[in-house]
Coordinates of C-alpha atoms in Angstrom, one line a residue:
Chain A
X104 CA -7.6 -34.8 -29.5
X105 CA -6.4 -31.7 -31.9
X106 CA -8.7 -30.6 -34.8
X107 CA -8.2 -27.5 -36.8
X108 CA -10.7 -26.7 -39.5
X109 CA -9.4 -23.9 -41.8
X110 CA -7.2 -21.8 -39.3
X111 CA -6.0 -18.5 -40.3
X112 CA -3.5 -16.1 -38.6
X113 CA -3.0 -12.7 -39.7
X114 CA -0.6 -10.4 -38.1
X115 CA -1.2 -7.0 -38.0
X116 CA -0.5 -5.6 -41.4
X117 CA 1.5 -9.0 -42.3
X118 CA 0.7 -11.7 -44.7
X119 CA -0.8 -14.5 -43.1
X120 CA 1.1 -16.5 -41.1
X121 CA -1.2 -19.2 -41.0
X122 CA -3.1 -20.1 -43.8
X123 CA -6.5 -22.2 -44.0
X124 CA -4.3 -25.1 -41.8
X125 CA -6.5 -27.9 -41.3
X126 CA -5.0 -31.0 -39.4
X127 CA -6.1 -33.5 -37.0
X128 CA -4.2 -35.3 -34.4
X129 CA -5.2 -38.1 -32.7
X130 CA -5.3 -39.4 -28.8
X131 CA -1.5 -40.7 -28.5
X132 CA 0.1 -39.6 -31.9
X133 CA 3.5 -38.4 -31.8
X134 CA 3.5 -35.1 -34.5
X135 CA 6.5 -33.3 -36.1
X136 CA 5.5 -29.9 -37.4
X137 CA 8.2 -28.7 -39.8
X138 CA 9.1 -26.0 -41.6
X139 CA 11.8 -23.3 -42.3
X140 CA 11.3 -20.2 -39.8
X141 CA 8.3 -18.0 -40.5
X142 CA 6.3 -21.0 -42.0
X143 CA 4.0 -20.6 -39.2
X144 CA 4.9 -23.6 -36.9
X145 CA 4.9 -21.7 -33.9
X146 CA 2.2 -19.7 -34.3
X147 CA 0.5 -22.7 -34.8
X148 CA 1.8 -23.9 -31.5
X149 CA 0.7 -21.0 -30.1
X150 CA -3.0 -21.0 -31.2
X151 CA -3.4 -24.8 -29.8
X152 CA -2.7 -23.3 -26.1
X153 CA -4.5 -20.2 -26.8
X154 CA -1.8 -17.6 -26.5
X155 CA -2.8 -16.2 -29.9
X156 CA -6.1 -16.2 -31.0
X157 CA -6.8 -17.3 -35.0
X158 CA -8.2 -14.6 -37.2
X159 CA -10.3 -17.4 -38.8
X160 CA -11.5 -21.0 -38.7
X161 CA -11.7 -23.1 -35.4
X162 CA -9.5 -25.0 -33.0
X163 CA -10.8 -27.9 -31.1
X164 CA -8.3 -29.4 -28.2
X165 CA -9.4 -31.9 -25.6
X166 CA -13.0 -31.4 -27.0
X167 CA -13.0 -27.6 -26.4
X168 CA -13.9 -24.9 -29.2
X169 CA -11.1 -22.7 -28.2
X170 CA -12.8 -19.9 -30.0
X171 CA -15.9 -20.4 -26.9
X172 CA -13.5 -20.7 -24.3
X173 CA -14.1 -17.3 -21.9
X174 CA -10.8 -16.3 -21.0
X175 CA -11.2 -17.4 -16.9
X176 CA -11.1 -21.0 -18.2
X177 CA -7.8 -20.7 -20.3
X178 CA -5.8 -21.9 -16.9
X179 CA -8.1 -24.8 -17.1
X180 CA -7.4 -25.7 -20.7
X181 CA -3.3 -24.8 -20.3
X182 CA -3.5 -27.2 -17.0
X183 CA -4.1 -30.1 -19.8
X184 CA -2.0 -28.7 -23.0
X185 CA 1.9 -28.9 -21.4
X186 CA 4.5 -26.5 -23.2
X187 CA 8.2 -27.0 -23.2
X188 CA 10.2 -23.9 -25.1
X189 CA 13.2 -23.3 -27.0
X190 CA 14.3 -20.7 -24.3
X191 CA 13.0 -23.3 -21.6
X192 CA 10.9 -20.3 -19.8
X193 CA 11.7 -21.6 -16.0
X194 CA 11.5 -19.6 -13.1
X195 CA 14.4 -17.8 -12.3
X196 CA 13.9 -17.5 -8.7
X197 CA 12.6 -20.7 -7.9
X198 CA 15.0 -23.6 -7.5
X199 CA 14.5 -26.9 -9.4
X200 CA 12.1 -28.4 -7.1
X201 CA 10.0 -25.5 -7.3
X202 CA 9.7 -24.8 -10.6
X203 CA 8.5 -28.2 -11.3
X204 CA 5.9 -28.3 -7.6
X205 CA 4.8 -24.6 -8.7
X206 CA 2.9 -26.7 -11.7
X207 CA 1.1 -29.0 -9.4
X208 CA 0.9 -26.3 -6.3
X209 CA -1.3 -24.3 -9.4
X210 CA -3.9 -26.8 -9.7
X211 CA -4.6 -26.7 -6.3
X212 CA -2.7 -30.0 -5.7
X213 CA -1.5 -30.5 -1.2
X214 CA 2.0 -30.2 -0.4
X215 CA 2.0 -34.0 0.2
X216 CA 1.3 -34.7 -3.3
X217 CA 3.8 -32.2 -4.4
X218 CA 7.0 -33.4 -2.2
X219 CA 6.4 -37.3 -3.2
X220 CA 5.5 -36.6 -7.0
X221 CA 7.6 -33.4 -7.7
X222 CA 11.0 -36.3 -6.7
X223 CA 9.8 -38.7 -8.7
X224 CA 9.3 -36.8 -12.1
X225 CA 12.8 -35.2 -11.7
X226 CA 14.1 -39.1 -10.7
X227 CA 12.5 -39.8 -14.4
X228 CA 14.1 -37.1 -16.2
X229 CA 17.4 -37.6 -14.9
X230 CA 17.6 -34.9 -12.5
X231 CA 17.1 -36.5 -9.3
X232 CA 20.6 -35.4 -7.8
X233 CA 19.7 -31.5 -9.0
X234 CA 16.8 -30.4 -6.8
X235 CA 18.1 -27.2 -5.2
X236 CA 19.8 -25.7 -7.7
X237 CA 18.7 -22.4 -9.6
X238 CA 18.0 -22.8 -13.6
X239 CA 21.0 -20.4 -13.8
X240 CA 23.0 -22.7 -12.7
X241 CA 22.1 -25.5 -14.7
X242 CA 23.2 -26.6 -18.2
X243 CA 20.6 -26.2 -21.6
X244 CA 20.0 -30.1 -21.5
X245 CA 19.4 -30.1 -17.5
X246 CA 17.2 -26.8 -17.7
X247 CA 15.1 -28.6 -20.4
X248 CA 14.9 -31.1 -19.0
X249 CA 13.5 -29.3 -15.7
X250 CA 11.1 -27.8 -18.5
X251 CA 9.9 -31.1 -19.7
X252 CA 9.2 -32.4 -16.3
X253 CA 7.1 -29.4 -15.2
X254 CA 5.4 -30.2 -18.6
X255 CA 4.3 -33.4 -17.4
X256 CA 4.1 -33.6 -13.9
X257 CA 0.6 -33.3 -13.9
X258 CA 0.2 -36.0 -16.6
X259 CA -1.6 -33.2 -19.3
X260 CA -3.1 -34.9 -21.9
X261 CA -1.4 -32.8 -24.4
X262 CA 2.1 -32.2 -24.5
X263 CA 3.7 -29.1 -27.1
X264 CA 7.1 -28.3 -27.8
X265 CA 8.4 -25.5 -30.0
X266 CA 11.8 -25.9 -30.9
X267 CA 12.9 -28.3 -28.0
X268 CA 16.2 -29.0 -29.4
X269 CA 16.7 -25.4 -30.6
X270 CA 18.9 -24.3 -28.0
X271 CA 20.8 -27.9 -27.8
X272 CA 24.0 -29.5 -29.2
X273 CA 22.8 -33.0 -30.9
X274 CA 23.9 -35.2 -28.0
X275 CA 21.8 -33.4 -25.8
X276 CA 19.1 -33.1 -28.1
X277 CA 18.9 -37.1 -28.7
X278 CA 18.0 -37.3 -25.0
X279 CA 15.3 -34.8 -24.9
X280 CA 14.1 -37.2 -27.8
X281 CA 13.8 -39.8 -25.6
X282 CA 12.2 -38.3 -22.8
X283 CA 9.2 -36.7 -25.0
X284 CA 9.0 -40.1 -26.6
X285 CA 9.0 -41.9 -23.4
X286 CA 6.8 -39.4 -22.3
X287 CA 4.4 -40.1 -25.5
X288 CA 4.3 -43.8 -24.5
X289 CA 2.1 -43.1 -21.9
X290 CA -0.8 -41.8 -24.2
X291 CA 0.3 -38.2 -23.9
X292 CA -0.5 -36.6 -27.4
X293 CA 2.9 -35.0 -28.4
X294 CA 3.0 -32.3 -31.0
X295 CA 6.6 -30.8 -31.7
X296 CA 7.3 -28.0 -34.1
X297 CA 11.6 -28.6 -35.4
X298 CA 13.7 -28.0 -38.0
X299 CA 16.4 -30.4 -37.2
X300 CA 16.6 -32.9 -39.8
X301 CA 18.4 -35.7 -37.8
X302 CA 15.8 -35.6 -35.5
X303 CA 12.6 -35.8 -37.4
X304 CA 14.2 -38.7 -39.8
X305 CA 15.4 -40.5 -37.1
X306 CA 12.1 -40.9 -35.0
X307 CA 10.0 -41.6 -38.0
X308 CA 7.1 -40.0 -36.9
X309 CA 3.8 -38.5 -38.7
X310 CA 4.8 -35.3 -40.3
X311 CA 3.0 -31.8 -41.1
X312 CA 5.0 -29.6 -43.1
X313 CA 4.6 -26.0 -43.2
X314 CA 5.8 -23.8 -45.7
X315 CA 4.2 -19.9 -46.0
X316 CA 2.0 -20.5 -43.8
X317 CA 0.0 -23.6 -45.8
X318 CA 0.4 -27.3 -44.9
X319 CA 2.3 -28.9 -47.8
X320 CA 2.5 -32.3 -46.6
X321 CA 0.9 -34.7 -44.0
X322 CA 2.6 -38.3 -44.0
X323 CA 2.5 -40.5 -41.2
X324 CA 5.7 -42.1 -40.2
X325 CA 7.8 -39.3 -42.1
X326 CA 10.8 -37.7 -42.7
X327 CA 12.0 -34.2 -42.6
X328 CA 12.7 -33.0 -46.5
X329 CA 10.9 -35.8 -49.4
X330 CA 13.4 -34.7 -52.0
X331 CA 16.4 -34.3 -49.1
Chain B
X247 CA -3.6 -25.3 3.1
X248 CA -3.7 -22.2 0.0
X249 CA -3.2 -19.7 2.6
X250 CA -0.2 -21.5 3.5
X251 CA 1.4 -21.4 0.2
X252 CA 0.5 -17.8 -0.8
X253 CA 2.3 -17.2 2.6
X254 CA 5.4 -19.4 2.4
X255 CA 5.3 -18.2 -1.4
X256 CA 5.4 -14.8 -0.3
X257 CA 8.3 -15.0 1.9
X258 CA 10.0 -17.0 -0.4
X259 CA 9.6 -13.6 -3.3
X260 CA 10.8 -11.1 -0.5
X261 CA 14.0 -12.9 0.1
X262 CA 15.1 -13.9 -3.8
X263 CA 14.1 -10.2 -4.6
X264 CA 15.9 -9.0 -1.7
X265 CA 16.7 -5.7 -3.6
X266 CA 13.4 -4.7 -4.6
X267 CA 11.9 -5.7 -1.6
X268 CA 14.9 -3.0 0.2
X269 CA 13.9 -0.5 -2.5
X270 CA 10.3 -0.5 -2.3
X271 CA 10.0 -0.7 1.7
X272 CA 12.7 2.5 2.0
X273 CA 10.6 3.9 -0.8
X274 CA 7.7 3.9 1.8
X275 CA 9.3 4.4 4.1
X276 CA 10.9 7.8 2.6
X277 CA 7.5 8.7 1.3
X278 CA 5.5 8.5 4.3
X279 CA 8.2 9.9 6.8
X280 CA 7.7 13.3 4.6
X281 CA 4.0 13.0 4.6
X282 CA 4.1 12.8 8.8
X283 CA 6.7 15.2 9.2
X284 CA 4.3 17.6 7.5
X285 CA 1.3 16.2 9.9
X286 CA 3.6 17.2 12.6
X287 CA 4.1 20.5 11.2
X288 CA 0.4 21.3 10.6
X289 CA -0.2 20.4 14.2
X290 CA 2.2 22.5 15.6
X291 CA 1.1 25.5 13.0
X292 CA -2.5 24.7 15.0
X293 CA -1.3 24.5 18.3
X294 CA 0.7 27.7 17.7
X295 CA -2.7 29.5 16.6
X296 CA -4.6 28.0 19.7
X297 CA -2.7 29.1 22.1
X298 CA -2.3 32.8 21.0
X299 CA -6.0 32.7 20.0
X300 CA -6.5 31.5 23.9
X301 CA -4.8 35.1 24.5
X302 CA -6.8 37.4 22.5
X303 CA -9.2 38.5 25.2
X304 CA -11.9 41.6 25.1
X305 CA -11.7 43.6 28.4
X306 CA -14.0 46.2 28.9
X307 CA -13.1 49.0 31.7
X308 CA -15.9 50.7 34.0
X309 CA -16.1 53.9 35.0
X310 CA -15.2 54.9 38.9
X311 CA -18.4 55.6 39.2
X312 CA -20.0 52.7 37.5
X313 CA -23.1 51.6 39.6
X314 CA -23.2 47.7 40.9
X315 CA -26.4 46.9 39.0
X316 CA -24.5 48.3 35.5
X317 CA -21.7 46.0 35.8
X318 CA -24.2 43.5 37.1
X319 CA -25.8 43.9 33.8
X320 CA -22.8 43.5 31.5
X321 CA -21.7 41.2 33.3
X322 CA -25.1 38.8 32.7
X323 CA -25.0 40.2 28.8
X324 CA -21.7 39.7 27.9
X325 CA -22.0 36.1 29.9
X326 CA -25.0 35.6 27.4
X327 CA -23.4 35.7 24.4
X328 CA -22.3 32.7 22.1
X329 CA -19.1 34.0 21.1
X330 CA -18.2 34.6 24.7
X331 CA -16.6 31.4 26.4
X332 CA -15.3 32.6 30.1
X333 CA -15.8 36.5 31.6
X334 CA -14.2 37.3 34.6
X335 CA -14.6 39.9 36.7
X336 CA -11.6 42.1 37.9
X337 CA -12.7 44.1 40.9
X338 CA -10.4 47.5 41.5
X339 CA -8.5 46.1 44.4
X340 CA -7.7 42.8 42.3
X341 CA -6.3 45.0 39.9
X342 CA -4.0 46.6 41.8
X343 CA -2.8 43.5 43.3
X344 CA -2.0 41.9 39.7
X345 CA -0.2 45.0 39.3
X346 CA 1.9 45.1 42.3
X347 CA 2.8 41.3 41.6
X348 CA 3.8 42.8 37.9
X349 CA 6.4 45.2 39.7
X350 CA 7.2 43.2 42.7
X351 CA 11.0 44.2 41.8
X352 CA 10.4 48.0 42.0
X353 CA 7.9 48.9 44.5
X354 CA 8.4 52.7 43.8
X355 CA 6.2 51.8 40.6
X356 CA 3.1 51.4 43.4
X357 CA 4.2 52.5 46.4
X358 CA 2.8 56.2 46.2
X359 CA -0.6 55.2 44.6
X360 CA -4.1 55.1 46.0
X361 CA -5.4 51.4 46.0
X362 CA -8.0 52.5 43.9
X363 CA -6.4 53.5 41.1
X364 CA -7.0 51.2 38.8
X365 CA -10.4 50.9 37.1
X366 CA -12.4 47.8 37.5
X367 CA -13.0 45.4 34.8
X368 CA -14.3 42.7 33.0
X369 CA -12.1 39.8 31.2
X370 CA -13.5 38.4 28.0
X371 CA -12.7 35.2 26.7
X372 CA -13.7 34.4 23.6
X373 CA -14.3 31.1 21.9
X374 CA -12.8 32.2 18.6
X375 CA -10.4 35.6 18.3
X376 CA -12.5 36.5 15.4
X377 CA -15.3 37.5 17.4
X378 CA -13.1 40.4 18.9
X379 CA -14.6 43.1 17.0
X380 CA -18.1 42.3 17.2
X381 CA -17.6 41.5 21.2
X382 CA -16.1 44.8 21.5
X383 CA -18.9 46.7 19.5
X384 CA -21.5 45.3 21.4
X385 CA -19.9 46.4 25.0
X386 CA -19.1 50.2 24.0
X387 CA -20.4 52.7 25.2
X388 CA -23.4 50.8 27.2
X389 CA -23.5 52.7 30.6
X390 CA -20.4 52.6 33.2
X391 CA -18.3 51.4 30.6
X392 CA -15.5 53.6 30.2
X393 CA -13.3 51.7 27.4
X394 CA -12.7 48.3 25.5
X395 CA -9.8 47.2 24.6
X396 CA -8.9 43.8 22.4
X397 CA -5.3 42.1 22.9
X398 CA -4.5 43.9 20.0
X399 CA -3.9 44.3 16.3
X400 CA -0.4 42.7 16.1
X401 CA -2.1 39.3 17.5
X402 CA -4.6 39.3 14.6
X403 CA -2.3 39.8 11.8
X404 CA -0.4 37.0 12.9
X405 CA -3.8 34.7 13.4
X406 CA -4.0 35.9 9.7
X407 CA -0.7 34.9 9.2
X408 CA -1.4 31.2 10.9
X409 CA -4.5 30.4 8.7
X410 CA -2.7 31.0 5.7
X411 CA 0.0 28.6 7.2
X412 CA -2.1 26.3 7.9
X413 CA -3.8 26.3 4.4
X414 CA 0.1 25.8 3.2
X415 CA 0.3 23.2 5.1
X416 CA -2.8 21.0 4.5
X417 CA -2.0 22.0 0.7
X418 CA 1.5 20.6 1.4
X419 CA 0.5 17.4 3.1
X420 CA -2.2 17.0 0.0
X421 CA 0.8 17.3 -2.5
X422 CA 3.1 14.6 -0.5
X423 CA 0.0 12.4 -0.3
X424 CA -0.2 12.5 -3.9
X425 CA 3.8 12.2 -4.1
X426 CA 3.6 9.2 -2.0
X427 CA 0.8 7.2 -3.8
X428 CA 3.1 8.0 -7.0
X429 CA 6.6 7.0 -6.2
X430 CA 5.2 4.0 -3.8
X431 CA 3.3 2.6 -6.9
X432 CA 5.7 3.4 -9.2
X433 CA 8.9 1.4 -7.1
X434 CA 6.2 -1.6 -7.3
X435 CA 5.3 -1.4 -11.1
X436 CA 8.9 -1.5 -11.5
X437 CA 9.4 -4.1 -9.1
X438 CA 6.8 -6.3 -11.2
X439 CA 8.3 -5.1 -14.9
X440 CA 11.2 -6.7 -13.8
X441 CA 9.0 -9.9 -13.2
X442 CA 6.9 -9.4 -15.9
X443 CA 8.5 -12.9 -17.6
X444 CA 7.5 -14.9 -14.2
X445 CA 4.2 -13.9 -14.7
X446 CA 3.9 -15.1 -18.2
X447 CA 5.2 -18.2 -17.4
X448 CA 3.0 -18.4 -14.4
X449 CA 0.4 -18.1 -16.6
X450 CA 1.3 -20.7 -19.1
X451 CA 1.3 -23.2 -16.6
X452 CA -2.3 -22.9 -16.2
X453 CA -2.4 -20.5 -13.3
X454 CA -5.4 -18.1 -12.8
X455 CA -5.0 -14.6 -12.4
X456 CA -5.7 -14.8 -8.5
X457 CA -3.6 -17.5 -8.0
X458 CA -0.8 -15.2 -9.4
X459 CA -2.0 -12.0 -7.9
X460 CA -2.1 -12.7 -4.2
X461 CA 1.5 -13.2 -3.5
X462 CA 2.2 -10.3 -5.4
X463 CA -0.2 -8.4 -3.2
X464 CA 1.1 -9.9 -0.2
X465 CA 4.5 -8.5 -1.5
X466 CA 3.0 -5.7 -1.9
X467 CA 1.1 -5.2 1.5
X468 CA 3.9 -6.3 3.6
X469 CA 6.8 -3.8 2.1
X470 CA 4.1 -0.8 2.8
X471 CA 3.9 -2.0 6.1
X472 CA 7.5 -2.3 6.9
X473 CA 7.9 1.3 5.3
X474 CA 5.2 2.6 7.5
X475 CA 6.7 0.7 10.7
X476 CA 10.2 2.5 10.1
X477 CA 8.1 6.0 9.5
X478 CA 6.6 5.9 12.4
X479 CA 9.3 5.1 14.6
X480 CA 11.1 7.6 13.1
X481 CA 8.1 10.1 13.7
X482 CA 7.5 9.1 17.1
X483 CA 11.3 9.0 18.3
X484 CA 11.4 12.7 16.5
X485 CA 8.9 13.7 19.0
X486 CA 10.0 12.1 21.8
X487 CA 13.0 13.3 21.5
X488 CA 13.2 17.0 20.0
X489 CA 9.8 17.9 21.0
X490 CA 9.5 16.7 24.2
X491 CA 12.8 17.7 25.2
X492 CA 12.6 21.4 24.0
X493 CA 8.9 22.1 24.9
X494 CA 10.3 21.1 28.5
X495 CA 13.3 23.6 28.3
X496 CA 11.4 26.2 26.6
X497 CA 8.6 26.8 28.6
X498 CA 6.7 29.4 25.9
X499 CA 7.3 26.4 23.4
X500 CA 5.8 23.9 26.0
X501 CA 1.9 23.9 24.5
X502 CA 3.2 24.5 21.1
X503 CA 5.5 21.5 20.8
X504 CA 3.3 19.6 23.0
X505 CA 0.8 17.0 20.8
X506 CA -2.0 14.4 22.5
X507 CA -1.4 10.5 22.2
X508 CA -4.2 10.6 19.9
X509 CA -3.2 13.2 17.7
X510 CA -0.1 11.3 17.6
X511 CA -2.2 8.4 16.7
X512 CA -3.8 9.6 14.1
X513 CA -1.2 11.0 12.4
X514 CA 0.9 7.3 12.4
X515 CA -3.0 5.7 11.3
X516 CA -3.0 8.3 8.1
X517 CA 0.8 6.7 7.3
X518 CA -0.2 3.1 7.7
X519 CA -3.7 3.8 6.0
X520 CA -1.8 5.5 3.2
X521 CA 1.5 3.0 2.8
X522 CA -0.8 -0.2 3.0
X523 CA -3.7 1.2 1.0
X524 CA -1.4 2.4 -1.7
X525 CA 0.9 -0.9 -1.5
X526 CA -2.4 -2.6 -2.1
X527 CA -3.9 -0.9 -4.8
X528 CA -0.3 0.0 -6.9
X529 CA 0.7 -4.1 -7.0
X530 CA -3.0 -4.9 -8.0
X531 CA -3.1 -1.8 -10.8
X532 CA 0.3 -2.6 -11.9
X533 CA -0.6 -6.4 -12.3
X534 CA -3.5 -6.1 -14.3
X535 CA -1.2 -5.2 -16.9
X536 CA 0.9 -8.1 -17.3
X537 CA -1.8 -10.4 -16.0
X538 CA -4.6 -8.8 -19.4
X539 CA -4.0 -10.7 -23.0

């Protein structure tokens, strides 16, 4: 589903961010990318949606060569990759309901679809009661969780999240667990760059761990820190 | 079914951005309301120079004993030439008439003169008051004309003095033009700065560049035709009501203050062709920024 071979990012006039990363995720896997900050997770993250482009190697998602990809098909390619934020990145202006339907209205999708499926998803994520309100108005957990829904509302095949839990209090950040790992139960490829500990140890997922921009260690069903 | 979302979607934006959507179509509005009111000046600039050009005439005096077939003769000459529009003739007796209406009030002016007094003459309009000299040349001295006279050096200078106005005021409206363009684009680059993140966002949802732009040009359309509705009526109700209203009260201002439904017309088509074209172009130039990368 995601193959890197060799992928390097250099900013400009910065050591490498990335360095020669080479991973590959399978159809379904849940993945923790760790790290401390500046290890290159979400750069990483980044380059997998094509926001930044790698200064060397290739990145294959969904069976695409990003590097191939002219830039009129990106929407194409994002419409399958999902992305949930730190900072949640909602609309400001649009209410609940339309944050979430603006994801479907974008792939072209009638207003029939959108008004029975737009419901539903927010039902799922907890938020049925919530549809009208403004993000602003709306606690870090709920606006995530808005986040998450417009993630997956079209059912992409690919679901990333940098720093989920970033913004989040531990209680909150245990249910945003279980909605990305509900949400990986139905064969959506999850990919999730953290550094919360609790998190990663307690979900005992595959692990790629970052340090300096090099991948350090790749252990399926892992835990944050070997020595910690 | 698109058209209906980029529609509702568009509504939607001028509401939540309330503010900018105020800012940008009094922005317009502003903009174009100076742009007209210098239109209107211009025109009234022109219709001062047309009607004092309407008054610089050429007439040429014969001689009491000027023979029939020699004012025949000018008459056809003068009549034959391009920069001659109307010539009338002004027989001796017709002259005194106009001259006893002049001093209707004090008959002691005309009472005591012969009815033939006054030479005859010819009236020369012209089609432009340029030609005066060349008009005037032509006529001297051919036989059984006595003198020409033009309507006169002061007239001229201030023709002179109206084509430079008139260059002022076409350089003028070329300056607000540009004015407009500027502060209309810049009120919407600022208005989609301040959206810059919603665009991003847009984006990393998967949505192509079009499907972001249009609304935004919508936006963009409709505030610069709302500015250039409220220009206009303020334009036309500024005629209408000074205008109109002193152009009847002051008779001599009467042709001067008095403009054509389609010179009205075109000056309110320049503000809407101007407001909308710029709103148009400004959101998509502005866009391409945060819509590149």
């Amino acid at each position: 589903m995601i193959k890197t071979v060799d992928v390097s990012k250099v900013y400009k006039g910065g050591t490498p961010a990335v360095n020669r990363v080479s991973m590959d995720i399978e159809k379904g896997e849940f993945v923790f990318v760790v790290g401390p900050s500046g290890s290159g997770k979400s750069t990483m993250i980044k380059m997998l949606n094509k926001e930044e482009e790698p200064t060397s190697g290739s990145i294959y998602v969904a069976g695409k060569n990003l590097a191939s990809l002219p830039r009129w098909r990106v929407p194409y390619l994002r419409r399958n990759v999902g992305c949930v934020f730190q900072d949640f990145k909602l609309l400001p202006n649009k209410t609940v309901y339309e944050n979430v339907g603006f994801a479907l209205e974008v792939i072209g999708r009638p207003r029939t679809v959108v008004r029975r499926q737009v419901p539903q998803i927010l039902e799922l994520v907890g938020l049925g009661e919530k549809l009208d309100r403004f993000p602003d108005e709306l606690s870090g957990g709920e606006q995530q969780r808005v986040s998450i829904a417009r993630a997956f509302v079209n059912r992409p095949l690919i679901l990333l999240a940098d720093e989920p839990t970033g913004n989040l209090d531990p209680a909150t950040s245990v249910g945003i667990m279980r909605l990305l790992d509900r949400i990986n139960r139905t064969g959506t490829t999850v990919v999730m760059a953290t550094h919360d500990h609790a998190i990663v140890d307690s979900m005992r997922r595959r692990v790629i761990e970052l340090e300096g921009g090099n991948v350090v260690r790749d252990q399926s069903r892992g835990i944050y820190g070997v020595g910690t | 079914m698109k058209i209906g979302y980029f529609l509702s979607e568009t509504i939607t934006n001028l509401k939540r951005n309330l503010l900018m959507t105020v800012a940008a179509i009094s922005t317009v509005a502003i903009s174009l309301l100076l742009l007209g009111g210098v239109q209107i000046l211009g025109m009234v600039v022109n219709n001062v120079t047309l009607s004092w050009e309407a008054k610089v005439e050429v007439s040429a005096y014969f001689r009491d004993d000027a023979q029939p077939n020699e004012i025949e003769n000018i008459t056809r000459d003068v009549q034959a030439m391009p920069e001659v529009e109307e010539v009338f003739f002004v027989s001796k007796e017709q002259a005194f008439e106009e001259y006893k209406k002049i001093y209707e009030d004090q008959p002691q002016f005309y009472e005591n003169l012969p009815e033939d007094s006054l030479p005859a003459s010819l009236r020369i309009k012209l089609t432009d008051a340029a030609y005066a000299d060349q008009v005037k040349g032509a006529i001297d001295g051919a036989p059984g004309v006595d003198d020409v006279r033009d309507g006169g050096l002061v007239l001229r200078r201030l023709l002179q003095v109206n084509s430079l106005l008139r260059t002022i005021t076409f350089a003028m409206s070329i300056i607000l033009l540009v004015a407009a363009a500027a502060l209309i684009a810049n009120t919407i680059r600022l208005a989609i700065y301040a959206r810059r993140d919603e665009i991003g966002i847009m984006k990393l949802v998967g949505a192509t560049n079009w499907f972001i732009r249009i609304p935004f040009l919508f936006e963009g359309v409709f505030a610069a035709f709302v500015g250039a509705i409220i220009a206009s009526l303020i334009v036309v109700g500024a005629q209408w009501a000074v205008f109109k209203n002193l152009g009847e009260q002051i008779t001599f201002l009467g042709p001067v203050f008095s403009f054509s439904t389609g010179e009205i017309a075109s000056v309110l088509g320049i503000l809407f062709a101007v407001g909308c074209g710029i709103g148009l172009i400004g959101s998509g130039l502005a866009l391409r920024r945060f819509l590149e990368a």
